[in-house]
GROMACS .gro file of C-alpha atoms in nm:
model
  290
    1MET     CA    1  -6.073  15.292  23.195
    2ASP     CA    2  -6.258  15.604  23.313
    3SER     CA    3  -6.602  15.599  23.478
    4TYR     CA    4  -6.786  15.702  23.161
    5SER     CA    5  -6.632  15.417  22.961
    6ALA     CA    6  -6.706  15.173  23.241
    7ARG     CA    7  -7.071  15.276  23.251
    8LYS     CA    8  -7.110  15.243  22.873
    9LEU     CA    9  -6.944  14.901  22.883
   10ILE     CA   10  -7.185  14.779  23.152
   11GLU     CA   11  -7.481  14.914  22.953
   12ARG     CA   12  -7.369  14.730  22.641
   13CYS     CA   13  -7.275  14.397  22.801
   14PHE     CA   14  -7.543  14.366  23.068
   15THR     CA   15  -7.858  14.527  22.931
   16ASP     CA   16  -8.080  14.361  23.193
   17LEU     CA   17  -7.912  14.572  23.461
   18THR     CA   18  -7.984  14.904  23.297
   19GLY     CA   19  -8.362  14.928  23.282
   20TRP     CA   20  -8.572  15.056  22.995
   21GLU     CA   21  -8.508  15.426  23.042
   22LYS     CA   22  -8.208  15.468  23.266
   23PHE     CA   23  -7.889  15.320  23.403
   24VAL     CA   24  -7.863  15.318  23.783
   25LEU     CA   25  -7.528  15.303  23.961
   26GLU     CA   26  -7.481  15.256  24.335
   27VAL     CA   27  -7.167  15.418  24.477
   28ASN     CA   28  -7.006  15.286  24.797
   29LYS     CA   29  -7.343  15.148  24.912
   30GLU     CA   30  -7.428  15.506  25.008
   31TYR     CA   31  -7.538  15.696  24.697
   32VAL     CA   32  -7.752  15.614  24.395
   33PHE     CA   33  -7.678  15.782  24.060
   34ARG     CA   34  -7.925  15.780  23.773
   35PHE     CA   35  -7.810  15.818  23.411
   36PRO     CA   36  -8.095  15.869  23.161
   37LYS     CA   37  -8.066  15.680  22.834
   38PHE     CA   38  -8.280  15.905  22.618
   39ARG     CA   39  -8.359  16.274  22.577
   40GLU     CA   40  -8.715  16.237  22.707
   41THR     CA   41  -8.580  16.053  23.012
   42GLU     CA   42  -8.340  16.342  23.076
   43ASN     CA   43  -8.635  16.578  23.073
   44ARG     CA   44  -8.820  16.362  23.324
   45LEU     CA   45  -8.515  16.351  23.550
   46ARG     CA   46  -8.488  16.731  23.532
   47ASN     CA   47  -8.853  16.760  23.636
   48GLU     CA   48  -8.808  16.506  23.915
   49ILE     CA   49  -8.513  16.697  24.060
   50GLU     CA   50  -8.718  17.018  24.047
   51PHE     CA   51  -9.040  16.876  24.195
   52LEU     CA   52  -8.917  16.644  24.471
   53PRO     CA   53  -8.805  16.912  24.721
   54ILE     CA   54  -9.159  17.050  24.715
   55LEU     CA   55  -9.319  16.708  24.750
   56ALA     CA   56  -9.081  16.600  25.027
   57ASN     CA   57  -9.230  16.866  25.252
   58ARG     CA   58  -9.582  16.738  25.185
   59LEU     CA   59  -9.530  16.362  25.212
   60SER     CA   60  -9.453  16.146  25.515
   61THR     CA   61  -9.293  15.873  25.298
   62PRO     CA   62  -8.926  15.935  25.206
   63VAL     CA   63  -8.842  16.030  24.847
   64PRO     CA   64  -8.503  16.085  24.678
   65ASP     CA   65  -8.317  16.401  24.781
   66TYR     CA   66  -8.077  16.483  24.498
   67GLU     CA   67  -7.748  16.611  24.637
   68PHE     CA   68  -7.556  16.580  24.309
   69VAL     CA   69  -7.697  16.726  23.988
   70TRP     CA   70  -7.501  16.732  23.662
   71LYS     CA   71  -7.657  16.954  23.396
   72GLY     CA   72  -7.409  16.870  23.123
   73ASP     CA   73  -7.109  17.031  22.957
   74ARG     CA   74  -6.908  16.979  22.640
   75LYS     CA   75  -6.723  16.679  22.781
   76TYR     CA   76  -7.038  16.501  22.901
   77PRO     CA   77  -7.348  16.679  22.767
   78HIS     CA   78  -7.609  16.461  22.935
   79ARG     CA   79  -7.791  16.530  23.259
   80PHE     CA   80  -7.766  16.290  23.555
   81GLY     CA   81  -7.811  16.304  23.930
   82GLY     CA   82  -7.733  16.131  24.256
   83TYR     CA   83  -7.900  16.103  24.594
   84ARG     CA   84  -7.826  15.938  24.926
   85LYS     CA   85  -7.958  15.583  24.919
   86ILE     CA   86  -8.291  15.534  25.095
   87ASN     CA   87  -8.305  15.237  25.330
   88GLY     CA   88  -8.496  14.934  25.209
   89VAL     CA   89  -8.529  14.709  24.906
   90THR     CA   90  -8.776  14.724  24.619
   91VAL     CA   91  -9.082  14.501  24.642
   92GLU     CA   92  -8.991  14.366  24.298
   93SER     CA   93  -8.648  14.248  24.417
   94ARG     CA   94  -8.793  14.006  24.672
   95ARG     CA   95  -9.014  13.703  24.631
   96TYR     CA   96  -9.356  13.840  24.715
   97ARG     CA   97  -9.521  13.694  25.024
   98ASN     CA   98  -9.899  13.688  25.065
   99GLU     CA   99  -9.878  13.805  25.426
  100TRP     CA  100  -9.727  14.133  25.301
  101THR     CA  101 -10.045  14.230  25.117
  102ARG     CA  102 -10.258  14.380  25.394
  103PRO     CA  103  -9.991  14.580  25.583
  104LEU     CA  104  -9.825  14.699  25.263
  105ALA     CA  105 -10.155  14.792  25.098
  106THR     CA  106 -10.254  14.989  25.407
  107GLN     CA  107  -9.936  15.196  25.386
  108ILE     CA  108  -9.945  15.243  25.008
  109SER     CA  109 -10.309  15.350  25.011
  110GLY     CA  110 -10.226  15.599  25.287
  111PHE     CA  111  -9.937  15.734  25.080
  112LEU     CA  112 -10.163  15.771  24.776
  113LYS     CA  113 -10.431  15.955  24.971
  114GLU     CA  114 -10.162  16.193  25.093
  115LEU     CA  115 -10.018  16.249  24.745
  116HIS     CA  116 -10.354  16.278  24.573
  117SER     CA  117 -10.468  16.541  24.821
  118ILE     CA  118 -10.195  16.783  24.709
  119ARG     CA  119 -10.335  17.068  24.501
  120VAL     CA  120 -10.117  17.200  24.222
  121ARG     CA  121 -10.112  17.580  24.231
  122GLU     CA  122  -9.983  17.814  23.963
  123ASN     CA  123  -9.682  17.905  24.177
  124SER     CA  124  -9.615  17.551  24.300
  125LEU     CA  125  -9.523  17.254  24.079
  126LYS     CA  126  -9.618  17.479  23.789
  127ASP     CA  127  -9.430  17.270  23.531
  128VAL     CA  128  -9.596  16.940  23.622
  129PRO     CA  129  -9.781  16.810  23.312
  130ARG     CA  130 -10.152  16.872  23.362
  131TYR     CA  131 -10.453  16.738  23.180
  132SER     CA  132 -10.816  16.828  23.218
  133ARG     CA  133 -11.055  16.538  23.175
  134GLU     CA  134 -11.119  16.643  22.814
  135GLU     CA  135 -10.747  16.684  22.738
  136TRP     CA  136 -10.669  16.345  22.889
  137LEU     CA  137 -10.936  16.168  22.684
  138LYS     CA  138 -10.811  16.346  22.371
  139SER     CA  139 -10.455  16.232  22.447
  140ILE     CA  140 -10.574  15.870  22.464
  141GLY     CA  141 -10.728  15.908  22.119
  142LEU     CA  142 -10.402  16.051  21.985
  143GLN     CA  143 -10.210  15.763  22.140
  144HIS     CA  144 -10.442  15.521  21.963
  145ASN     CA  145 -10.360  15.683  21.628
  146LYS     CA  146  -9.990  15.648  21.703
  147ILE     CA  147 -10.036  15.286  21.809
  148ARG     CA  148 -10.218  15.206  21.485
  149ARG     CA  149  -9.937  15.358  21.283
  150ILE     CA  150  -9.648  15.191  21.468
  151THR     CA  151  -9.775  14.862  21.609
  152TYR     CA  152 -10.047  14.743  21.371
  153PRO     CA  153  -9.805  14.669  21.082
  154LEU     CA  154  -9.631  14.420  21.315
  155LEU     CA  155  -9.950  14.222  21.386
  156ASP     CA  156 -10.115  13.945  21.187
  157SER     CA  157 -10.464  14.010  21.055
  158LYS     CA  158 -10.643  13.834  21.343
  159LEU     CA  159 -10.448  14.016  21.614
  160ARG     CA  160 -10.488  14.346  21.430
  161ALA     CA  161 -10.867  14.298  21.418
  162ARG     CA  162 -10.876  14.211  21.789
  163SER     CA  163 -10.664  14.518  21.863
  164GLU     CA  164 -10.900  14.749  21.677
  165GLU     CA  165 -11.199  14.595  21.856
  166PHE     CA  166 -11.021  14.649  22.188
  167TRP     CA  167 -10.953  15.016  22.117
  168ARG     CA  168 -11.305  15.085  21.991
  169ALA     CA  169 -11.444  14.950  22.318
  170LEU     CA  170 -11.188  15.141  22.527
  171LEU     CA  171 -11.252  15.474  22.357
  172ALA     CA  172 -11.629  15.425  22.382
  173ASP     CA  173 -11.603  15.357  22.756
  174PHE     CA  174 -11.365  15.645  22.821
  175ALA     CA  175 -11.596  15.888  22.642
  176TYR     CA  176 -11.827  15.860  22.944
  177ALA     CA  177 -11.557  15.842  23.213
  178ARG     CA  178 -11.601  16.082  23.502
  179PHE     CA  179 -11.303  16.168  23.720
  180ARG     CA  180 -11.133  16.462  23.885
  181PRO     CA  181 -10.778  16.511  23.750
  182THR     CA  182 -10.540  16.435  24.035
  183LEU     CA  183 -10.168  16.470  24.108
  184ILE     CA  184 -10.031  16.116  24.062
  185HIS     CA  185  -9.690  15.949  24.075
  186GLY     CA  186  -9.757  15.799  23.732
  187ASP     CA  187  -9.527  15.494  23.752
  188LEU     CA  188  -9.607  15.328  24.084
  189SER     CA  189  -9.477  14.980  24.007
  190THR     CA  190  -9.321  14.738  24.256
  191GLU     CA  191  -8.974  14.836  24.134
  192ASN     CA  192  -9.033  15.189  24.265
  193ILE     CA  193  -9.166  15.093  24.610
  194LEU     CA  194  -8.908  15.044  24.887
  195ILE     CA  195  -8.980  14.837  25.198
  196ASP     CA  196  -8.808  14.682  25.496
  197PRO     CA  197  -8.889  14.314  25.428
  198ALA     CA  198  -8.843  14.218  25.793
  199THR     CA  199  -9.113  14.455  25.918
  200VAL     CA  200  -9.303  14.516  25.590
  201ARG     CA  201  -9.262  14.888  25.651
  202LEU     CA  202  -9.285  15.125  25.356
  203THR     CA  203  -8.951  15.308  25.348
  204GLY     CA  204  -8.956  15.509  25.026
  205ILE     CA  205  -9.100  15.580  24.682
  206LEU     CA  206  -8.864  15.616  24.384
  207ASP     CA  207  -8.866  15.738  24.023
  208TRP     CA  208  -9.092  16.043  24.005
  209GLY     CA  209  -9.032  16.133  23.641
  210TYR     CA  210  -9.391  16.060  23.537
  211LEU     CA  211  -9.549  16.289  23.797
  212GLN     CA  212  -9.857  16.446  23.637
  213VAL     CA  213 -10.210  16.566  23.693
  214SER     CA  214 -10.445  16.323  23.518
  215ASP     CA  215 -10.671  16.022  23.574
  216PRO     CA  216 -10.619  15.872  23.924
  217ALA     CA  217 -10.704  15.527  23.784
  218LEU     CA  218 -10.368  15.529  23.606
  219GLU     CA  219 -10.197  15.530  23.946
  220PHE     CA  220 -10.314  15.178  24.027
  221ALA     CA  221 -10.244  15.015  23.691
  222HIS     CA  222  -9.877  14.933  23.746
  223LEU     CA  223  -9.954  14.773  24.082
  224PHE     CA  224 -10.208  14.549  23.911
  225MET     CA  225  -9.956  14.460  23.640
  226HIS     CA  226  -9.686  14.355  23.886
  227GLU     CA  227  -9.880  14.222  24.187
  228SER     CA  228 -10.252  14.204  24.117
  229GLU     CA  229 -10.342  14.095  24.472
  230LEU     CA  230 -10.158  14.396  24.614
  231GLY     CA  231 -10.322  14.625  24.359
  232GLU     CA  232 -10.669  14.497  24.449
  233GLU     CA  233 -10.611  14.553  24.820
  234VAL     CA  234 -10.466  14.902  24.770
  235LEU     CA  235 -10.763  15.001  24.555
  236LYS     CA  236 -11.009  14.864  24.811
  237LEU     CA  237 -10.844  15.048  25.102
  238TYR     CA  238 -10.804  15.365  24.897
  239GLY     CA  239 -11.177  15.377  24.830
  240ALA     CA  240 -11.345  15.379  24.488
  241GLN     CA  241 -11.398  15.709  24.308
  242GLY     CA  242 -11.704  15.626  24.104
  243SER     CA  243 -11.821  15.293  23.973
  244ASP     CA  244 -11.596  15.298  23.666
  245LEU     CA  245 -11.261  15.348  23.845
  246LYS     CA  246 -11.174  14.977  23.856
  247LYS     CA  247 -11.278  14.938  23.492
  248ARG     CA  248 -11.046  15.220  23.385
  249VAL     CA  249 -10.762  15.062  23.585
  250GLN     CA  250 -10.814  14.739  23.389
  251TRP     CA  251 -10.820  14.925  23.058
  252TYR     CA  252 -10.482  15.079  23.140
  253VAL     CA  253 -10.344  14.738  23.237
  254ASP     CA  254 -10.469  14.573  22.918
  255SER     CA  255 -10.340  14.851  22.691
  256GLU     CA  256  -9.986  14.844  22.832
  257PRO     CA  257  -9.849  14.589  22.577
  258PHE     CA  258  -9.921  14.835  22.296
  259TYR     CA  259  -9.698  15.092  22.466
  260ASP     CA  260  -9.426  14.831  22.524
  261ILE     CA  261  -9.423  14.756  22.152
  262MET     CA  262  -9.407  15.125  22.062
  263TRP     CA  263  -9.124  15.178  22.308
  264GLY     CA  264  -8.926  14.891  22.158
  265VAL     CA  265  -8.977  15.014  21.803
  266SER     CA  266  -8.907  15.382  21.880
  267HIS     CA  267  -8.589  15.303  22.077
  268HIS     CA  268  -8.468  15.010  21.864
  269TRP     CA  269  -8.494  14.767  22.153
  270GLN     CA  270  -8.595  14.426  22.020
  271LYS     CA  271  -8.643  14.274  22.365
  272ALA     CA  272  -8.910  14.529  22.460
  273LYS     CA  273  -9.085  14.487  22.126
  274ARG     CA  274  -9.091  14.106  22.150
  275LEU     CA  275  -9.212  14.119  22.510
  276GLY     CA  276  -9.492  14.357  22.414
  277LEU     CA  277  -9.603  14.140  22.121
  278THR     CA  278  -9.613  13.830  22.341
  279ARG     CA  279  -9.811  14.007  22.613
  280LEU     CA  280 -10.050  14.161  22.362
  281ALA     CA  281 -10.138  13.825  22.207
  282LYS     CA  282 -10.197  13.678  22.553
  283THR     CA  283 -10.406  13.974  22.673
  284LEU     CA  284 -10.633  13.993  22.369
  285ARG     CA  285 -10.675  13.616  22.356
  286ALA     CA  286 -10.786  13.615  22.721
  287LYS     CA  287 -11.035  13.898  22.660
  288THR     CA  288 -11.179  13.719  22.356
  289GLU     CA  289 -11.226  13.396  22.552
  290LYS     CA  290 -11.421  13.566  22.835
   0.00000   0.00000   0.00000
């Protein structure tokens, strides 16, 4: 069996190992190779490989340094890449300990201040997706239309009514949102944060495919989804940018199940769709009971 066949076999038999967007393979405990599953993920990997050398010179926290880049040929037409493994383990891979919160939040907030201070010039990071405040708010409205088309037919009448009420409130709030578009990682979840668990030292940040210039509140949402206590502490140490920052973070957190459902439907992944439907019912029920 060749390596391509082996990878496809692992993807088919052990889907939990492959992630939603990519398959990750560690080679000789020294290198990490990432194989995108979908065309849009390939595009994000291409951008990541292009942007990271620039960011690496501006950040004190290690990021992947791609040494191997495959752009595709007739035999294997898909893009993939490999980098030397960064020391550490993901926060998600370890049972979270409360005593980690303060030291880890201090380091993450420092990393975010460093990243968010980078200004995107025309001749630097020029292909990073950028949104003005008005463009970002318009994109949320367009996403709502897509969500109505794809997810609403899957909901019962009560959940559909709650969903529409949720989005009306969100769009009304966001119409008055004030923020300065900022360069953000875009997917800062605990699975993309590397630490040394013995010293609680931040050792690296992974998966930069969602790098963009948009609402800084989005940066904190995935932390709140995975470890709310950590997210709260990071946001506090980072410093609020206007009174509605925390509210926007919560809106992003609460809207995530809709995107999970859309992802599952669009990519024919029943597990993601079911997970999104379960989370959506729980989220909207909790908001109704408040």
